[in-house]
PDB file of N, CA and C in Angstrom:
ATOM      1  N   MET U  68      -6.324 -18.540  -1.761  1.00 67.00           N
ATOM      2  CA  MET U  68      -6.702 -17.618  -2.820  1.00 67.00           C
ATOM      3  C   MET U  68      -5.840 -16.363  -2.704  1.00 67.00           C
ATOM      4  N   SER U  69      -5.090 -16.082  -3.726  1.00 94.00           N
ATOM      5  CA  SER U  69      -4.205 -14.917  -3.694  1.00 94.00           C
ATOM      6  C   SER U  69      -4.894 -13.670  -4.217  1.00 94.00           C
ATOM      7  N   ASN U  70      -4.521 -12.560  -3.620  1.00 96.00           N
ATOM      8  CA  ASN U  70      -4.997 -11.251  -4.058  1.00 96.00           C
ATOM      9  C   ASN U  70      -3.889 -10.555  -4.834  1.00 96.00           C
ATOM     10  N   ASN U  71      -4.279  -9.732  -5.786  1.00 98.00           N
ATOM     11  CA  ASN U  71      -3.339  -8.955  -6.592  1.00 98.00           C
ATOM     12  C   ASN U  71      -3.219  -7.568  -5.991  1.00 98.00           C
ATOM     13  N   LEU U  72      -2.196  -7.351  -5.184  1.00 98.00           N
ATOM     14  CA  LEU U  72      -2.029  -6.088  -4.474  1.00 98.00           C
ATOM     15  C   LEU U  72      -1.025  -5.193  -5.180  1.00 98.00           C
ATOM     16  N   PHE U  73      -1.409  -3.941  -5.356  1.00 98.00           N
ATOM     17  CA  PHE U  73      -0.473  -2.903  -5.773  1.00 98.00           C
ATOM     18  C   PHE U  73      -0.289  -1.977  -4.586  1.00 98.00           C
ATOM     19  N   ILE U  74       0.943  -1.758  -4.199  1.00 99.00           N
ATOM     20  CA  ILE U  74       1.285  -1.012  -2.991  1.00 99.00           C
ATOM     21  C   ILE U  74       2.126   0.189  -3.387  1.00 99.00           C
ATOM     22  N   SER U  75       1.676   1.371  -2.974  1.00 98.00           N
ATOM     23  CA  SER U  75       2.418   2.601  -3.249  1.00 98.00           C
ATOM     24  C   SER U  75       2.572   3.372  -1.946  1.00 98.00           C
ATOM     25  N   TYR U  76       3.757   3.963  -1.753  1.00 96.00           N
ATOM     26  CA  TYR U  76       4.006   4.687  -0.510  1.00 96.00           C
ATOM     27  C   TYR U  76       4.883   5.897  -0.763  1.00 96.00           C
ATOM     28  N   ASP U  77       4.768   6.872   0.127  1.00 93.00           N
ATOM     29  CA  ASP U  77       5.668   8.027   0.191  1.00 93.00           C
ATOM     30  C   ASP U  77       6.174   8.123   1.621  1.00 93.00           C
ATOM     31  N   LEU U  78       7.473   8.078   1.790  1.00 91.00           N
ATOM     32  CA  LEU U  78       8.083   8.258   3.105  1.00 91.00           C
ATOM     33  C   LEU U  78       8.548   9.701   3.182  1.00 91.00           C
ATOM     34  N   ASN U  79       7.947  10.470   4.079  1.00 88.00           N
ATOM     35  CA  ASN U  79       8.114  11.921   4.078  1.00 88.00           C
ATOM     36  C   ASN U  79       9.087  12.474   5.105  1.00 88.00           C
ATOM     37  N   SER U  80       9.543  11.660   6.024  1.00 79.00           N
ATOM     38  CA  SER U  80      10.490  12.137   7.036  1.00 79.00           C
ATOM     39  C   SER U  80      11.916  11.900   6.558  1.00 79.00           C
ATOM     40  N   PRO U  81      12.845  12.739   6.990  1.00 78.00           N
ATOM     41  CA  PRO U  81      14.240  12.487   6.629  1.00 78.00           C
ATOM     42  C   PRO U  81      14.752  11.202   7.287  1.00 78.00           C
ATOM     43  N   HIS U  82      15.700  10.575   6.644  1.00 78.00           N
ATOM     44  CA  HIS U  82      16.374   9.383   7.175  1.00 78.00           C
ATOM     45  C   HIS U  82      15.413   8.214   7.390  1.00 78.00           C
ATOM     46  N   GLN U  83      14.519   8.018   6.452  1.00 81.00           N
ATOM     47  CA  GLN U  83      13.571   6.909   6.544  1.00 81.00           C
ATOM     48  C   GLN U  83      14.282   5.577   6.351  1.00 81.00           C
ATOM     49  N   ASP U  84      13.713   4.542   6.929  1.00 82.00           N
ATOM     50  CA  ASP U  84      14.251   3.193   6.789  1.00 82.00           C
ATOM     51  C   ASP U  84      13.519   2.482   5.647  1.00 82.00           C
ATOM     52  N   TYR U  85      13.927   2.805   4.422  1.00 89.00           N
ATOM     53  CA  TYR U  85      13.301   2.186   3.254  1.00 89.00           C
ATOM     54  C   TYR U  85      13.437   0.672   3.280  1.00 89.00           C
ATOM     55  N   ASP U  86      14.562   0.178   3.761  1.00 92.00           N
ATOM     56  CA  ASP U  86      14.786  -1.264   3.787  1.00 92.00           C
ATOM     57  C   ASP U  86      13.731  -1.981   4.621  1.00 92.00           C
ATOM     58  N   ALA U  87      13.319  -1.400   5.734  1.00 93.00           N
ATOM     59  CA  ALA U  87      12.299  -2.025   6.584  1.00 93.00           C
ATOM     60  C   ALA U  87      10.963  -2.100   5.855  1.00 93.00           C
ATOM     61  N   ILE U  88      10.601  -1.043   5.142  1.00 95.00           N
ATOM     62  CA  ILE U  88       9.347  -1.033   4.377  1.00 95.00           C
ATOM     63  C   ILE U  88       9.416  -2.078   3.269  1.00 95.00           C
ATOM     64  N   ILE U  89      10.510  -2.099   2.544  1.00 96.00           N
ATOM     65  CA  ILE U  89      10.672  -3.044   1.438  1.00 96.00           C
ATOM     66  C   ILE U  89      10.620  -4.482   1.943  1.00 96.00           C
ATOM     67  N   GLU U  90      11.268  -4.762   3.044  1.00 97.00           N
ATOM     68  CA  GLU U  90      11.267  -6.125   3.592  1.00 97.00           C
ATOM     69  C   GLU U  90       9.869  -6.562   4.010  1.00 97.00           C
ATOM     70  N   VAL U  91       9.094  -5.675   4.610  1.00 98.00           N
ATOM     71  CA  VAL U  91       7.744  -6.062   5.021  1.00 98.00           C
ATOM     72  C   VAL U  91       6.856  -6.265   3.789  1.00 98.00           C
ATOM     73  N   ILE U  92       7.043  -5.463   2.751  1.00 98.00           N
ATOM     74  CA  ILE U  92       6.288  -5.673   1.510  1.00 98.00           C
ATOM     75  C   ILE U  92       6.643  -7.036   0.918  1.00 98.00           C
ATOM     76  N   LYS U  93       7.919  -7.348   0.844  1.00 98.00           N
ATOM     77  CA  LYS U  93       8.366  -8.627   0.288  1.00 98.00           C
ATOM     78  C   LYS U  93       7.855  -9.816   1.103  1.00 98.00           C
ATOM     79  N   SER U  94       7.635  -9.612   2.397  1.00 98.00           N
ATOM     80  CA  SER U  94       7.175 -10.705   3.263  1.00 98.00           C
ATOM     81  C   SER U  94       5.716 -11.081   3.010  1.00 98.00           C
ATOM     82  N   LEU U  95       4.989 -10.244   2.272  1.00 98.00           N
ATOM     83  CA  LEU U  95       3.563 -10.489   2.043  1.00 98.00           C
ATOM     84  C   LEU U  95       3.299 -11.560   0.989  1.00 98.00           C
ATOM     85  N   GLY U  96       4.291 -11.881   0.172  1.00 98.00           N
ATOM     86  CA  GLY U  96       4.111 -12.896  -0.868  1.00 98.00           C
ATOM     87  C   GLY U  96       5.002 -12.612  -2.055  1.00 98.00           C
ATOM     88  N   PRO U  97       4.848 -13.409  -3.129  1.00 98.00           N
ATOM     89  CA  PRO U  97       5.646 -13.171  -4.333  1.00 98.00           C
ATOM     90  C   PRO U  97       5.451 -11.738  -4.818  1.00 98.00           C
ATOM     91  N   TRP U  98       6.545 -11.083  -5.148  1.00 98.00           N
ATOM     92  CA  TRP U  98       6.504  -9.641  -5.381  1.00 98.00           C
ATOM     93  C   TRP U  98       7.273  -9.251  -6.636  1.00 98.00           C
ATOM     94  N   ALA U  99       6.977  -8.044  -7.107  1.00 98.00           N
ATOM     95  CA  ALA U  99       7.744  -7.407  -8.182  1.00 98.00           C
ATOM     96  C   ALA U  99       7.815  -5.923  -7.871  1.00 98.00           C
ATOM     97  N   SER U 100       9.001  -5.361  -8.014  1.00 98.00           N
ATOM     98  CA  SER U 100       9.171  -3.916  -7.845  1.00 98.00           C
ATOM     99  C   SER U 100       8.854  -3.265  -9.186  1.00 98.00           C
ATOM    100  N   VAL U 101       7.723  -2.580  -9.266  1.00 98.00           N
ATOM    101  CA  VAL U 101       7.262  -1.965 -10.510  1.00 98.00           C
ATOM    102  C   VAL U 101       7.996  -0.651 -10.748  1.00 98.00           C
ATOM    103  N   GLN U 102       8.040   0.173  -9.715  1.00 96.00           N
ATOM    104  CA  GLN U 102       8.757   1.443  -9.717  1.00 96.00           C
ATOM    105  C   GLN U 102       9.359   1.620  -8.329  1.00 96.00           C
ATOM    106  N   LYS U 103      10.074   2.715  -8.117  1.00 92.00           N
ATOM    107  CA  LYS U 103      10.779   2.913  -6.845  1.00 92.00           C
ATOM    108  C   LYS U 103       9.873   2.704  -5.629  1.00 92.00           C
ATOM    109  N   SER U 104       8.681   3.263  -5.658  1.00 94.00           N
ATOM    110  CA  SER U 104       7.767   3.151  -4.513  1.00 94.00           C
ATOM    111  C   SER U 104       6.443   2.505  -4.893  1.00 94.00           C
ATOM    112  N   LEU U 105       6.462   1.669  -5.923  1.00 98.00           N
ATOM    113  CA  LEU U 105       5.261   0.940  -6.354  1.00 98.00           C
ATOM    114  C   LEU U 105       5.620  -0.528  -6.508  1.00 98.00           C
ATOM    115  N   TRP U 106       4.878  -1.361  -5.802  1.00 99.00           N
ATOM    116  CA  TRP U 106       5.142  -2.792  -5.788  1.00 99.00           C
ATOM    117  C   TRP U 106       3.888  -3.569  -6.162  1.00 99.00           C
ATOM    118  N   TYR U 107       4.081  -4.713  -6.793  1.00 99.00           N
ATOM    119  CA  TYR U 107       3.013  -5.692  -6.989  1.00 99.00           C
ATOM    120  C   TYR U 107       3.333  -6.875  -6.082  1.00 99.00           C
ATOM    121  N   VAL U 108       2.304  -7.362  -5.370  1.00 99.00           N
ATOM    122  CA  VAL U 108       2.473  -8.539  -4.515  1.00 99.00           C
ATOM    123  C   VAL U 108       1.265  -9.446  -4.690  1.00 99.00           C
ATOM    124  N   SER U 109       1.517 -10.716  -4.901  1.00 98.00           N
ATOM    125  CA  SER U 109       0.471 -11.730  -4.875  1.00 98.00           C
ATOM    126  C   SER U 109       0.418 -12.228  -3.435  1.00 98.00           C
ATOM    127  N   SER U 110      -0.702 -11.980  -2.753  1.00 98.00           N
ATOM    128  CA  SER U 110      -0.737 -12.224  -1.309  1.00 98.00           C
ATOM    129  C   SER U 110      -2.077 -12.786  -0.861  1.00 98.00           C
ATOM    130  N   ASP U 111      -2.035 -13.574   0.196  1.00 97.00           N
ATOM    131  CA  ASP U 111      -3.268 -14.029   0.835  1.00 97.00           C
ATOM    132  C   ASP U 111      -3.886 -12.930   1.695  1.00 97.00           C
ATOM    133  N   LYS U 112      -3.161 -11.853   1.917  1.00 98.00           N
ATOM    134  CA  LYS U 112      -3.660 -10.726   2.718  1.00 98.00           C
ATOM    135  C   LYS U 112      -4.603  -9.862   1.882  1.00 98.00           C
ATOM    136  N   SER U 113      -5.584  -9.262   2.549  1.00 97.00           N
ATOM    137  CA  SER U 113      -6.449  -8.278   1.896  1.00 97.00           C
ATOM    138  C   SER U 113      -5.703  -6.949   1.813  1.00 97.00           C
ATOM    139  N   ALA U 114      -6.255  -6.014   1.071  1.00 97.00           N
ATOM    140  CA  ALA U 114      -5.654  -4.677   0.992  1.00 97.00           C
ATOM    141  C   ALA U 114      -5.549  -4.070   2.389  1.00 97.00           C
ATOM    142  N   GLU U 115      -6.601  -4.193   3.184  1.00 97.00           N
ATOM    143  CA  GLU U 115      -6.581  -3.630   4.535  1.00 97.00           C
ATOM    144  C   GLU U 115      -5.528  -4.309   5.406  1.00 97.00           C
ATOM    145  N   GLN U 116      -5.489  -5.635   5.391  1.00 98.00           N
ATOM    146  CA  GLN U 116      -4.510  -6.351   6.208  1.00 98.00           C
ATOM    147  C   GLN U 116      -3.082  -5.963   5.827  1.00 98.00           C
ATOM    148  N   ALA U 117      -2.806  -5.913   4.530  1.00 98.00           N
ATOM    149  CA  ALA U 117      -1.464  -5.545   4.071  1.00 98.00           C
ATOM    150  C   ALA U 117      -1.126  -4.120   4.478  1.00 98.00           C
ATOM    151  N   ALA U 118      -2.079  -3.201   4.331  1.00 98.00           N
ATOM    152  CA  ALA U 118      -1.835  -1.801   4.686  1.00 98.00           C
ATOM    153  C   ALA U 118      -1.516  -1.658   6.170  1.00 98.00           C
ATOM    154  N   VAL U 119      -2.232  -2.366   7.004  1.00 98.00           N
ATOM    155  CA  VAL U 119      -1.982  -2.295   8.447  1.00 98.00           C
ATOM    156  C   VAL U 119      -0.583  -2.830   8.767  1.00 98.00           C
ATOM    157  N   ILE U 120      -0.211  -3.949   8.167  1.00 98.00           N
ATOM    158  CA  ILE U 120       1.112  -4.534   8.412  1.00 98.00           C
ATOM    159  C   ILE U 120       2.216  -3.570   7.980  1.00 98.00           C
ATOM    160  N   ILE U 121       2.081  -3.008   6.788  1.00 97.00           N
ATOM    161  CA  ILE U 121       3.105  -2.092   6.272  1.00 97.00           C
ATOM    162  C   ILE U 121       3.158  -0.817   7.102  1.00 97.00           C
ATOM    163  N   SER U 122       1.999  -0.294   7.475  1.00 95.00           N
ATOM    164  CA  SER U 122       1.954   0.987   8.201  1.00 95.00           C
ATOM    165  C   SER U 122       2.672   0.920   9.544  1.00 95.00           C
ATOM    166  N   GLU U 123       2.791  -0.266  10.113  1.00 95.00           N
ATOM    167  CA  GLU U 123       3.492  -0.413  11.390  1.00 95.00           C
ATOM    168  C   GLU U 123       4.971  -0.045  11.284  1.00 95.00           C
ATOM    169  N   LYS U 124       5.517  -0.050  10.081  1.00 93.00           N
ATOM    170  CA  LYS U 124       6.924   0.304   9.854  1.00 93.00           C
ATOM    171  C   LYS U 124       7.089   1.749   9.384  1.00 93.00           C
ATOM    172  N   MET U 125       5.989   2.496   9.294  1.00 92.00           N
ATOM    173  CA  MET U 125       6.018   3.848   8.744  1.00 92.00           C
ATOM    174  C   MET U 125       5.856   4.893   9.840  1.00 92.00           C
ATOM    175  N   ASP U 126       6.273   6.110   9.549  1.00 89.00           N
ATOM    176  CA  ASP U 126       6.053   7.234  10.451  1.00 89.00           C
ATOM    177  C   ASP U 126       4.655   7.805  10.226  1.00 89.00           C
ATOM    178  N   ALA U 127       4.187   8.597  11.165  1.00 88.00           N
ATOM    179  CA  ALA U 127       2.824   9.130  11.120  1.00 88.00           C
ATOM    180  C   ALA U 127       2.565  10.035   9.920  1.00 88.00           C
ATOM    181  N   ASN U 128       3.586  10.676   9.385  1.00 90.00           N
ATOM    182  CA  ASN U 128       3.352  11.585   8.258  1.00 90.00           C
ATOM    183  C   ASN U 128       3.634  10.924   6.901  1.00 90.00           C
ATOM    184  N   ASP U 129       3.939   9.636   6.883  1.00 94.00           N
ATOM    185  CA  ASP U 129       4.116   8.911   5.627  1.00 94.00           C
ATOM    186  C   ASP U 129       2.744   8.539   5.066  1.00 94.00           C
ATOM    187  N   SER U 130       2.674   8.290   3.771  1.00 96.00           N
ATOM    188  CA  SER U 130       1.395   7.907   3.168  1.00 96.00           C
ATOM    189  C   SER U 130       1.527   6.561   2.465  1.00 96.00           C
ATOM    190  N   LEU U 131       0.392   5.878   2.372  1.00 97.00           N
ATOM    191  CA  LEU U 131       0.362   4.519   1.843  1.00 97.00           C
ATOM    192  C   LEU U 131      -0.997   4.258   1.222  1.00 97.00           C
ATOM    193  N   ILE U 132      -1.001   3.572   0.081  1.00 98.00           N
ATOM    194  CA  ILE U 132      -2.244   3.056  -0.479  1.00 98.00           C
ATOM    195  C   ILE U 132      -1.970   1.650  -0.984  1.00 98.00           C
ATOM    196  N   VAL U 133      -2.879   0.737  -0.669  1.00 98.00           N
ATOM    197  CA  VAL U 133      -2.806  -0.643  -1.140  1.00 98.00           C
ATOM    198  C   VAL U 133      -4.090  -0.913  -1.905  1.00 98.00           C
ATOM    199  N   MET U 134      -3.944  -1.327  -3.157  1.00 97.00           N
ATOM    200  CA  MET U 134      -5.087  -1.609  -4.020  1.00 97.00           C
ATOM    201  C   MET U 134      -5.097  -3.092  -4.356  1.00 97.00           C
ATOM    202  N   ASP U 135      -6.238  -3.732  -4.168  1.00 97.00           N
ATOM    203  CA  ASP U 135      -6.398  -5.134  -4.542  1.00 97.00           C
ATOM    204  C   ASP U 135      -7.194  -5.171  -5.840  1.00 97.00           C
ATOM    205  N   THR U 136      -6.514  -5.492  -6.938  1.00 96.00           N
ATOM    206  CA  THR U 136      -7.192  -5.482  -8.230  1.00 96.00           C
ATOM    207  C   THR U 136      -8.085  -6.701  -8.423  1.00 96.00           C
ATOM    208  N   LYS U 137      -7.927  -7.713  -7.595  1.00 95.00           N
ATOM    209  CA  LYS U 137      -8.789  -8.888  -7.695  1.00 95.00           C
ATOM    210  C   LYS U 137     -10.172  -8.601  -7.115  1.00 95.00           C
ATOM    211  N   SER U 138     -10.207  -7.968  -5.956  1.00 93.00           N
ATOM    212  CA  SER U 138     -11.492  -7.667  -5.303  1.00 93.00           C
ATOM    213  C   SER U 138     -11.977  -6.252  -5.589  1.00 93.00           C
ATOM    214  N   ASN U 139     -11.144  -5.452  -6.269  1.00 93.00           N
ATOM    215  CA  ASN U 139     -11.469  -4.057  -6.584  1.00 93.00           C
ATOM    216  C   ASN U 139     -11.669  -3.222  -5.317  1.00 93.00           C
ATOM    217  N   ASN U 140     -10.797  -3.430  -4.348  1.00 93.00           N
ATOM    218  CA  ASN U 140     -10.821  -2.678  -3.096  1.00 93.00           C
ATOM    219  C   ASN U 140      -9.489  -1.969  -2.884  1.00 93.00           C
ATOM    220  N   ALA U 141      -9.529  -0.962  -2.033  1.00 95.00           N
ATOM    221  CA  ALA U 141      -8.306  -0.241  -1.679  1.00 95.00           C
ATOM    222  C   ALA U 141      -8.376   0.164  -0.212  1.00 95.00           C
ATOM    223  N   TYR U 142      -7.206   0.359   0.369  1.00 96.00           N
ATOM    224  CA  TYR U 142      -7.106   0.811   1.755  1.00 96.00           C
ATOM    225  C   TYR U 142      -5.907   1.732   1.833  1.00 96.00           C
ATOM    226  N   TRP U 143      -6.037   2.812   2.580  1.00 96.00           N
ATOM    227  CA  TRP U 143      -4.943   3.780   2.625  1.00 96.00           C
ATOM    228  C   TRP U 143      -4.784   4.400   3.992  1.00 96.00           C
ATOM    229  N   PHE U 144      -3.608   4.982   4.165  1.00 94.00           N
ATOM    230  CA  PHE U 144      -3.276   5.761   5.352  1.00 94.00           C
ATOM    231  C   PHE U 144      -2.704   7.099   4.902  1.00 94.00           C
ATOM    232  N   ASN U 145      -3.178   8.145   5.533  1.00 94.00           N
ATOM    233  CA  ASN U 145      -2.562   9.462   5.448  1.00 94.00           C
ATOM    234  C   ASN U 145      -2.498  10.033   4.032  1.00 94.00           C
ATOM    235  N   ILE U 146      -3.593   9.885   3.279  1.00 94.00           N
ATOM    236  CA  ILE U 146      -3.701  10.639   2.037  1.00 94.00           C
ATOM    237  C   ILE U 146      -4.673  11.780   2.305  1.00 94.00           C
ATOM    238  N   SER U 147      -4.616  12.809   1.498  1.00 93.00           N
ATOM    239  CA  SER U 147      -5.434  13.992   1.771  1.00 93.00           C
ATOM    240  C   SER U 147      -6.923  13.653   1.699  1.00 93.00           C
ATOM    241  N   GLU U 148      -7.718  14.404   2.451  1.00 94.00           N
ATOM    242  CA  GLU U 148      -9.168  14.208   2.423  1.00 94.00           C
ATOM    243  C   GLU U 148      -9.711  14.382   1.019  1.00 94.00           C
ATOM    244  N   GLU U 149      -9.168  15.366   0.302  1.00 96.00           N
ATOM    245  CA  GLU U 149      -9.624  15.639  -1.061  1.00 96.00           C
ATOM    246  C   GLU U 149      -9.399  14.422  -1.973  1.00 96.00           C
ATOM    247  N   VAL U 150      -8.240  13.838  -1.885  1.00 95.00           N
ATOM    248  CA  VAL U 150      -7.933  12.669  -2.710  1.00 95.00           C
ATOM    249  C   VAL U 150      -8.767  11.467  -2.268  1.00 95.00           C
ATOM    250  N   ALA U 151      -8.889  11.239  -0.977  1.00 94.00           N
ATOM    251  CA  ALA U 151      -9.696  10.126  -0.473  1.00 94.00           C
ATOM    252  C   ALA U 151     -11.141  10.254  -0.940  1.00 94.00           C
ATOM    253  N   LYS U 152     -11.688  11.446  -0.852  1.00 95.00           N
ATOM    254  CA  LYS U 152     -13.066  11.675  -1.289  1.00 95.00           C
ATOM    255  C   LYS U 152     -13.205  11.420  -2.786  1.00 95.00           C
ATOM    256  N   HIS U 153     -12.250  11.894  -3.563  1.00 95.00           N
ATOM    257  CA  HIS U 153     -12.286  11.691  -5.014  1.00 95.00           C
ATOM    258  C   HIS U 153     -12.260  10.195  -5.348  1.00 95.00           C
ATOM    259  N   ILE U 154     -11.385   9.454  -4.697  1.00 93.00           N
ATOM    260  CA  ILE U 154     -11.313   8.010  -4.936  1.00 93.00           C
ATOM    261  C   ILE U 154     -12.641   7.352  -4.582  1.00 93.00           C
ATOM    262  N   GLN U 155     -13.191   7.689  -3.412  1.00 92.00           N
ATOM    263  CA  GLN U 155     -14.443   7.082  -2.974  1.00 92.00           C
ATOM    264  C   GLN U 155     -15.597   7.404  -3.915  1.00 92.00           C
ATOM    265  N   GLU U 156     -15.616   8.603  -4.468  1.00 93.00           N
ATOM    266  CA  GLU U 156     -16.698   8.999  -5.374  1.00 93.00           C
ATOM    267  C   GLU U 156     -16.606   8.318  -6.735  1.00 93.00           C
ATOM    268  N   HIS U 157     -15.400   7.972  -7.162  1.00 92.00           N
ATOM    269  CA  HIS U 157     -15.223   7.481  -8.525  1.00 92.00           C
ATOM    270  C   HIS U 157     -14.765   6.029  -8.633  1.00 92.00           C
ATOM    271  N   TRP U 158     -14.456   5.395  -7.530  1.00 86.00           N
ATOM    272  CA  TRP U 158     -13.849   4.061  -7.565  1.00 86.00           C
ATOM    273  C   TRP U 158     -14.702   3.044  -8.308  1.00 86.00           C
ATOM    274  N   HIS U 159     -15.970   2.943  -8.014  1.00 79.00           N
ATOM    275  CA  HIS U 159     -16.816   1.891  -8.597  1.00 79.00           C
ATOM    276  C   HIS U 159     -17.664   2.386  -9.753  1.00 79.00           C
ATOM    277  N   ASN U 160     -17.348   3.537 -10.317  1.00 63.00           N
ATOM    278  CA  ASN U 160     -18.128   4.059 -11.455  1.00 63.00           C
ATOM    279  C   ASN U 160     -17.730   3.388 -12.739  1.00 63.00           C
TER     280      ASN U 160
END
């Protein structure tokens, strides 16, 4: 059963290895590059599993959100508390 993942990231350190991030995203399943830092992937991985895999290639100050539109779930790393709270308050409304 494939999940519909939308993956968005910001790499905030100088001299980031974008190729490593892109390759790990592509490894998750059939993919499409929607925008520079927004990808669609059809994957057997959950949003959380994909986020953990991708985050291993990122620096501590980079940010990431993975949204699964099939299960209506999301998982993120290093987004502001204000934004995380807003998402949590409004996600299932």
